[in-house]
Tab-separated table of C-alpha atoms and ligand atoms in Angstrom:
chain	number	residue	atom	x	y	z
Z	1	MET	CA	-38.929	-22.323	59.662
Z	2	ILE	CA	-38.027	-19.088	58.630
Z	3	ILE	CA	-40.816	-16.409	58.642
Z	4	ALA	CA	-40.187	-13.465	56.419
Z	5	ARG	CA	-42.180	-10.252	56.379
Z	6	THR	CA	-40.010	-8.083	54.168
Z	7	LEU	CA	-38.535	-8.503	50.660
Z	8	ALA	CA	-34.793	-8.232	52.824
Z	9	GLU	CA	-35.939	-10.966	54.740
Z	10	LEU	CA	-37.305	-13.266	52.119
Z	11	ASN	CA	-33.999	-12.727	50.130
Z	12	SER	CA	-31.464	-14.038	52.566
Z	13	ALA	CA	-33.534	-17.016	53.384
Z	14	ARG	CA	-34.235	-17.665	49.514
Z	15	GLU	CA	-30.208	-17.095	49.144
Z	16	ALA	CA	-29.536	-19.721	52.097
Z	17	LEU	CA	-32.118	-22.616	50.914
Z	18	GLY	CA	-31.043	-23.653	47.380
Z	19	PRO	CA	-34.303	-24.761	44.879
Z	20	VAL	CA	-37.515	-25.126	46.680
Z	21	GLY	CA	-41.123	-26.110	46.262
Z	22	PHE	CA	-43.435	-23.584	46.610
Z	23	VAL	CA	-47.027	-23.421	48.079
Z	24	PRO	CA	-48.988	-19.930	47.354
Z	25	THR	CA	-52.059	-20.320	49.928
Z	26	MET	CA	-53.994	-17.624	51.072
Z	27	GLY	CA	-53.726	-19.043	54.357
Z	28	ALA	CA	-56.916	-20.271	56.925
Z	29	LEU	CA	-54.811	-23.962	56.282
Z	30	HIS	CA	-56.526	-27.126	56.272
Z	31	ALA	CA	-55.195	-30.602	55.322
Z	32	GLY	CA	-55.982	-29.873	51.356
Z	33	HIS	CA	-53.099	-26.469	51.550
Z	34	LEU	CA	-51.039	-29.373	53.949
Z	35	SER	CA	-51.224	-31.927	51.415
Z	36	LEU	CA	-49.316	-29.451	48.632
Z	37	LEU	CA	-46.732	-29.141	51.219
Z	38	THR	CA	-46.354	-33.225	51.368
Z	39	ALA	CA	-46.118	-32.996	47.455
Z	40	ALA	CA	-43.350	-30.507	48.185
Z	41	LEU	CA	-41.231	-32.294	50.259
Z	42	ALA	CA	-42.226	-35.731	48.545
Z	43	ASP	CA	-40.481	-34.344	45.878
Z	44	GLY	CA	-37.212	-33.501	47.740
Z	45	LEU	CA	-36.995	-29.985	47.843
Z	46	PRO	CA	-37.462	-28.144	51.033
Z	47	ALA	CA	-41.153	-26.465	51.001
Z	48	ALA	CA	-41.464	-22.364	50.937
Z	49	ALA	CA	-45.542	-21.356	51.512
Z	50	SER	CA	-46.787	-18.183	51.351
Z	51	ILE	CA	-49.967	-16.689	53.019
Z	52	PHE	CA	-51.547	-13.432	51.197
Z	53	VAL	CA	-55.570	-12.463	50.832
Z	54	ASN	CA	-54.786	-11.369	47.683
Z	55	PRO	CA	-57.446	-8.353	47.648
Z	56	ALA	CA	-57.374	-8.383	43.459
Z	57	GLN	CA	-58.661	-11.561	42.714
Z	58	PHE	CA	-61.923	-10.447	45.044
Z	59	GLY	CA	-64.350	-9.078	43.571
Z	60	PRO	CA	-66.140	-6.062	44.957
Z	61	LYS	CA	-69.163	-8.086	46.475
Z	62	GLU	CA	-67.122	-10.637	47.455
Z	63	ASP	CA	-65.164	-11.704	51.163
Z	64	PHE	CA	-62.332	-9.596	50.790
Z	65	GLY	CA	-62.679	-8.222	54.612
Z	66	GLN	CA	-64.523	-11.390	55.839
Z	67	TYR	CA	-61.886	-14.088	54.679
Z	68	PRO	CA	-61.071	-16.131	57.277
Z	69	ARG	CA	-57.069	-15.583	58.962
Z	70	ASP	CA	-55.322	-17.179	61.341
Z	71	GLU	CA	-51.557	-16.541	61.135
Z	72	ALA	CA	-50.581	-18.150	64.508
Z	73	GLY	CA	-52.172	-21.390	63.451
Z	74	ASP	CA	-51.418	-21.343	59.931
Z	75	LEU	CA	-47.712	-20.756	61.340
Z	76	ALA	CA	-47.922	-23.488	63.546
Z	77	LYS	CA	-49.364	-25.929	60.663
Z	78	LEU	CA	-46.786	-25.103	58.374
Z	79	GLU	CA	-44.246	-25.925	60.866
Z	80	ALA	CA	-45.345	-29.339	61.571
Z	81	GLY	CA	-45.976	-29.981	58.197
Z	82	GLY	CA	-41.779	-29.570	57.638
Z	83	CYS	CA	-42.390	-25.937	55.880
Z	84	SER	CA	-38.783	-24.245	55.541
Z	85	LEU	CA	-39.695	-20.756	55.008
Z	86	VAL	CA	-42.994	-18.446	55.237
Z	87	TRP	CA	-43.638	-15.673	53.319
Z	88	LEU	CA	-46.328	-12.978	54.631
Z	89	PRO	CA	-45.853	-10.018	52.516
Z	90	SER	CA	-48.415	-6.907	53.036
Z	91	VAL	CA	-50.477	-5.403	50.078
Z	92	ASP	CA	-48.025	-2.778	50.128
Z	93	ILE	CA	-45.219	-5.232	48.850
Z	94	MET	CA	-47.533	-7.235	46.618
Z	95	TYR	CA	-49.081	-4.107	44.992
Z	96	PRO	CA	-46.809	-0.897	45.440
Z	97	PRO	CA	-48.484	2.425	44.135
Z	98	GLN	CA	-45.876	2.538	41.527
Z	99	GLY	CA	-47.064	-0.883	40.300
Z	100	ALA	CA	-48.401	-1.039	36.782
Z	101	THR	CA	-48.124	-4.555	35.631
Z	102	SER	CA	-51.023	-7.128	35.056
Z	103	VAL	CA	-51.434	-10.274	33.680
Z	104	HIS	CA	-54.532	-11.160	31.617
Z	105	VAL	CA	-55.052	-14.806	30.696
Z	106	ASN	CA	-57.264	-15.824	27.583
Z	107	GLY	CA	-58.047	-19.051	26.951
Z	108	PRO	CA	-58.782	-21.530	29.865
Z	109	ALA	CA	-59.367	-18.667	31.818
Z	110	LEU	CA	-62.446	-17.241	29.837
Z	111	HIS	CA	-65.451	-19.556	31.060
Z	112	TRP	CA	-66.649	-20.493	34.246
Z	113	GLU	CA	-64.897	-19.069	37.339
Z	114	GLY	CA	-63.245	-16.344	34.916
Z	115	ALA	CA	-67.453	-15.574	34.001
Z	116	ALA	CA	-68.973	-15.755	37.134
Z	117	ARG	CA	-65.703	-13.464	38.772
Z	118	PRO	CA	-64.715	-11.168	36.172
Z	119	GLY	CA	-61.270	-9.965	37.043
Z	120	HIS	CA	-60.589	-13.182	39.307
Z	121	PHE	CA	-58.339	-14.449	37.433
Z	122	THR	CA	-56.140	-11.450	36.386
Z	123	GLY	CA	-55.987	-11.218	40.068
Z	124	VAL	CA	-54.900	-14.395	40.571
Z	125	ALA	CA	-52.579	-15.357	37.460
Z	126	THR	CA	-50.563	-11.311	38.641
Z	127	VAL	CA	-50.067	-12.172	42.012
Z	128	VAL	CA	-48.677	-15.813	41.709
Z	129	ALA	CA	-46.336	-14.198	38.908
Z	130	LYS	CA	-45.386	-11.782	41.270
Z	131	LEU	CA	-44.544	-15.015	43.944
Z	132	PHE	CA	-42.940	-16.594	41.387
Z	133	GLY	CA	-40.522	-13.805	40.670
Z	134	GLN	CA	-39.926	-13.225	44.393
Z	135	ILE	CA	-39.529	-16.646	45.682
Z	136	ARG	CA	-37.866	-18.851	42.219
Z	137	PRO	CA	-39.277	-21.842	43.072
Z	138	ALA	CA	-38.395	-25.075	40.698
Z	139	ALA	CA	-41.505	-26.108	41.601
Z	140	ALA	CA	-45.073	-24.803	42.885
Z	141	TYR	CA	-48.015	-26.885	44.035
Z	142	PHE	CA	-51.470	-26.241	43.113
Z	143	GLY	CA	-54.738	-28.130	44.194
Z	144	GLU	CA	-56.756	-29.592	41.746
Z	145	LYS	CA	-59.775	-28.407	44.007
Z	146	ASP	CA	-59.563	-25.347	42.105
Z	147	TRP	CA	-58.816	-26.871	38.628
Z	148	GLN	CA	-59.586	-23.872	36.609
Z	149	GLN	CA	-56.650	-22.165	38.575
Z	150	VAL	CA	-53.961	-25.099	37.672
Z	151	GLN	CA	-54.896	-24.631	34.019
Z	152	VAL	CA	-54.622	-20.331	34.299
Z	153	VAL	CA	-51.558	-21.040	36.089
Z	154	THR	CA	-49.721	-23.788	33.711
Z	155	ARG	CA	-51.194	-21.831	30.546
Z	156	MET	CA	-49.389	-18.493	32.332
Z	157	VAL	CA	-46.228	-19.997	32.493
Z	158	GLU	CA	-45.831	-21.957	29.350
Z	159	ASP	CA	-46.886	-18.420	27.421
Z	160	LEU	CA	-44.062	-16.740	29.548
Z	161	TYR	CA	-41.785	-19.242	29.813
Z	162	LEU	CA	-41.688	-18.553	33.532
Z	163	PRO	CA	-39.021	-21.316	34.843
Z	164	VAL	CA	-41.133	-23.135	36.904
Z	165	ARG	CA	-42.518	-26.539	37.141
Z	166	ILE	CA	-46.323	-26.630	37.884
Z	167	VAL	CA	-47.095	-29.844	39.911
Z	168	PRO	CA	-51.441	-30.726	40.345
Z	169	VAL	CA	-52.252	-32.262	43.506
Z	170	PRO	CA	-55.237	-34.348	44.466
Z	171	THR	CA	-58.073	-32.609	45.862
Z	172	VAL	CA	-58.316	-33.901	49.671
Z	173	ARG	CA	-61.715	-34.377	50.877
Z	174	GLU	CA	-63.849	-35.312	54.162
Z	175	THR	CA	-65.162	-38.596	54.708
Z	176	ASP	CA	-68.634	-37.719	52.694
Z	177	GLY	CA	-66.821	-36.579	50.143
Z	178	LEU	CA	-67.007	-32.784	50.542
Z	179	ALA	CA	-63.504	-30.912	49.260
Z	180	LEU	CA	-62.162	-29.455	51.813
Z	181	SER	CA	-62.572	-25.310	51.429
Z	182	SER	CA	-61.565	-22.667	53.835
Z	183	ARG	CA	-65.205	-21.380	53.164
Z	184	ASN	CA	-66.632	-24.158	54.538
Z	185	ALA	CA	-66.646	-22.830	57.594
Z	186	TYR	CA	-69.521	-20.604	56.722
Z	187	LEU	CA	-71.622	-23.245	55.618
Z	188	THR	CA	-74.603	-23.480	57.958
Z	189	THR	CA	-74.902	-27.034	60.302
Z	190	ALA	CA	-77.982	-27.624	57.398
Z	191	ASP	CA	-75.945	-26.683	54.627
Z	192	ARG	CA	-72.885	-28.741	55.430
Z	193	LYS	CA	-75.252	-31.667	55.373
Z	194	ALA	CA	-76.423	-30.781	51.826
Z	195	ALA	CA	-72.976	-30.068	50.520
Z	196	PRO	CA	-71.534	-33.086	49.753
Z	197	ALA	CA	-74.605	-33.432	47.254
Z	198	LEU	CA	-72.397	-31.220	44.287
Z	199	GLN	CA	-69.771	-34.088	45.116
Z	200	ALA	CA	-72.479	-37.312	44.738
Z	201	ALA	CA	-73.733	-35.637	41.461
Z	202	LEU	CA	-70.427	-35.350	39.650
Z	203	GLN	CA	-70.032	-38.774	40.339
Z	204	LYS	CA	-73.224	-40.229	38.994
Z	205	ALA	CA	-72.830	-38.163	35.719
Z	206	ALA	CA	-69.180	-39.609	35.817
Z	207	ARG	CA	-70.794	-43.319	35.848
Z	208	GLU	CA	-73.943	-41.930	33.205
Z	209	MET	CA	-71.960	-40.840	31.020
Z	210	LEU	CA	-69.067	-43.561	31.204
Z	211	ALA	CA	-71.863	-45.826	30.879
Z	212	GLY	CA	-72.444	-44.283	27.258
Z	213	LYS	CA	-75.317	-41.985	28.235
Z	214	GLU	CA	-75.244	-38.354	26.528
Z	215	VAL	CA	-73.784	-35.975	27.745
Z	216	ALA	CA	-76.433	-33.255	27.604
Z	217	ALA	CA	-79.323	-35.129	29.300
Z	218	THR	CA	-76.826	-36.392	31.968
Z	219	LEU	CA	-75.590	-33.061	32.727
Z	220	HIS	CA	-79.373	-31.747	32.549
Z	221	ASN	CA	-79.774	-34.392	35.611
Z	222	ALA	CA	-77.065	-33.698	37.361
Z	223	ARG	CA	-77.767	-30.188	37.919
Z	224	HIS	CA	-81.452	-31.537	38.765
Z	225	ASP	CA	-79.923	-33.806	41.195
Z	226	ALA	CA	-77.924	-30.813	42.864
Z	227	ALA	CA	-80.959	-28.623	43.046
Z	228	LEU	CA	-82.963	-31.698	44.439
Z	229	ALA	CA	-80.289	-31.462	47.297
Z	230	GLY	CA	-81.087	-27.876	47.755
Z	231	LEU	CA	-78.183	-26.301	46.041
Z	232	VAL	CA	-78.139	-23.485	43.417
Z	233	PRO	CA	-75.876	-24.970	40.493
Z	234	ASP	CA	-74.005	-22.114	38.991
Z	235	TYR	CA	-72.649	-24.796	36.226
Z	236	ILE	CA	-72.155	-28.095	36.078
Z	237	ALA	CA	-70.503	-29.179	33.078
Z	238	LEU	CA	-68.347	-31.032	30.629
Z	239	VAL	CA	-65.056	-29.723	29.476
Z	240	HIS	CA	-61.634	-30.351	27.927
Z	241	ALA	CA	-59.408	-30.567	30.604
Z	242	GLU	CA	-56.719	-28.101	29.921
Z	243	THR	CA	-58.588	-25.352	27.815
Z	244	LEU	CA	-61.571	-25.756	29.530
Z	245	GLU	CA	-63.724	-25.443	26.285
Z	246	PRO	CA	-66.977	-27.285	26.996
Z	247	ILE	CA	-67.321	-30.419	24.988
Z	248	ALA	CA	-70.421	-31.887	23.888
Z	249	ALA	CA	-68.929	-35.396	23.989
Z	250	LEU	CA	-66.537	-37.816	26.417
Z	251	VAL	CA	-63.653	-37.391	24.604
Z	252	ALA	CA	-60.204	-37.531	27.032
Z	253	PRO	CA	-58.959	-35.235	28.469
Z	254	ALA	CA	-62.148	-34.274	29.965
Z	255	ARG	CA	-63.065	-33.191	33.645
Z	256	LEU	CA	-66.456	-32.756	34.792
Z	257	ILE	CA	-66.416	-29.205	36.293
Z	258	ALA	CA	-68.932	-27.641	38.487
Z	259	ALA	CA	-69.779	-24.759	40.767
Z	260	ALA	CA	-73.168	-24.292	43.218
Z	261	LYS	CA	-74.704	-21.760	46.218
Z	262	LEU	CA	-75.281	-23.180	49.639
Z	263	GLY	CA	-76.373	-19.945	51.302
Z	264	HIS	CA	-73.887	-17.154	50.600
Z	265	VAL	CA	-71.447	-20.011	50.141
Z	266	ARG	CA	-69.878	-20.883	46.641
Z	267	LEU	CA	-68.922	-24.350	46.474
Z	268	LEU	CA	-66.311	-25.594	44.026
Z	269	ASP	CA	-65.701	-29.292	42.945
Z	270	ASN	CA	-64.591	-31.445	39.673
Z	271	ILE	CA	-63.466	-34.797	39.103
Z	272	PRO	CA	-61.921	-36.603	36.030
Z	273	VAL	CA	-64.183	-38.554	33.613
Z	274	GLN	CA	-62.125	-41.505	32.443
U	1	AMP	P1	-56.399	-21.132	48.579
U	1	AMP	O1	-55.550	-20.849	50.421
U	1	AMP	O2	-57.617	-21.013	49.171
U	1	AMP	O3	-55.929	-20.098	48.135
U	1	AMP	O4	-55.620	-22.929	48.406
U	1	AMP	C1	-54.393	-22.307	47.994
U	1	AMP	C2	-54.128	-23.727	47.659
U	1	AMP	O5	-54.665	-24.505	48.037
U	1	AMP	C3	-54.826	-23.586	46.069
U	1	AMP	O6	-53.683	-24.590	44.946
U	1	AMP	C4	-55.797	-24.637	46.303
U	1	AMP	O7	-56.172	-25.144	45.282
U	1	AMP	C5	-55.599	-25.471	47.012
U	1	AMP	N1	-56.574	-26.339	47.984
U	1	AMP	C6	-57.392	-26.023	48.615
U	1	AMP	N2	-58.274	-26.581	48.688
U	1	AMP	C7	-57.828	-27.734	48.771
U	1	AMP	C8	-58.184	-29.266	49.157
U	1	AMP	N3	-59.302	-29.545	49.786
U	1	AMP	N4	-57.392	-29.957	48.483
U	1	AMP	C9	-56.148	-30.030	48.129
U	1	AMP	N5	-55.638	-28.821	47.779
U	1	AMP	C10	-56.522	-27.428	48.287
């Protein structure tokens, strides 16, 4: 596995590899990240991963400074998972002082995480566009865990005619249903026990909607269920799966999306309704 820390090291590694499947991450890797690597390898492509905690996608009051970092552990996991190249850029490489360009996505970036975290998706789209320019991947793998992010990146790639195929990969969960997340490490023992309630509320809502129950009443109950378990729901919504616009009736393609606070930790989850 080649470890590149400078653009010169990255460029020589890229020339040697040919087309690659790319897995962008912020590190603190878990089985969810590794499933993206597995998906790239299953497509018959050598895998390139990046580890970069992107300051531009954190708000001023968010956890950039405290975000978990474990470079040695991450490199061992990537190597064991069959990764060919790891790109570890510095903040100065990604955001040189003369840099003057960012990527602003409207449409699927406007609501939900976009509203809760102003500037977040501009930070995501900008860093992903830069990483695509550096790595020039044939395909890039993103977790459905961050459903809105996948739609934002897909929209950007179509709008800018970027020559990369975006591949969504299903969410990897704990046995009790909690979606794996690097931030789950911050949950207290009691909050960790309560956390699967978000997924359970979504599953129940999906069952009820599919049985014909009215959407608004179902969503109201889902928020109530999550609150009873001790979560503070930010949103639980039924949306068009690609535009992320809220929808008032169950029409395909639909997705149930949710964010809720548990202590200081913000949990995200989503499931299909079909
Ligand atoms: P992050 O390091 O949190 O920026 O995540 C890097 C990539 O891993 C993103 O595409 C995430 O959606 C994906 N990812 C994170 N958690 C999971 C999970 N539980 N299952 C599948 N993919 C995930």
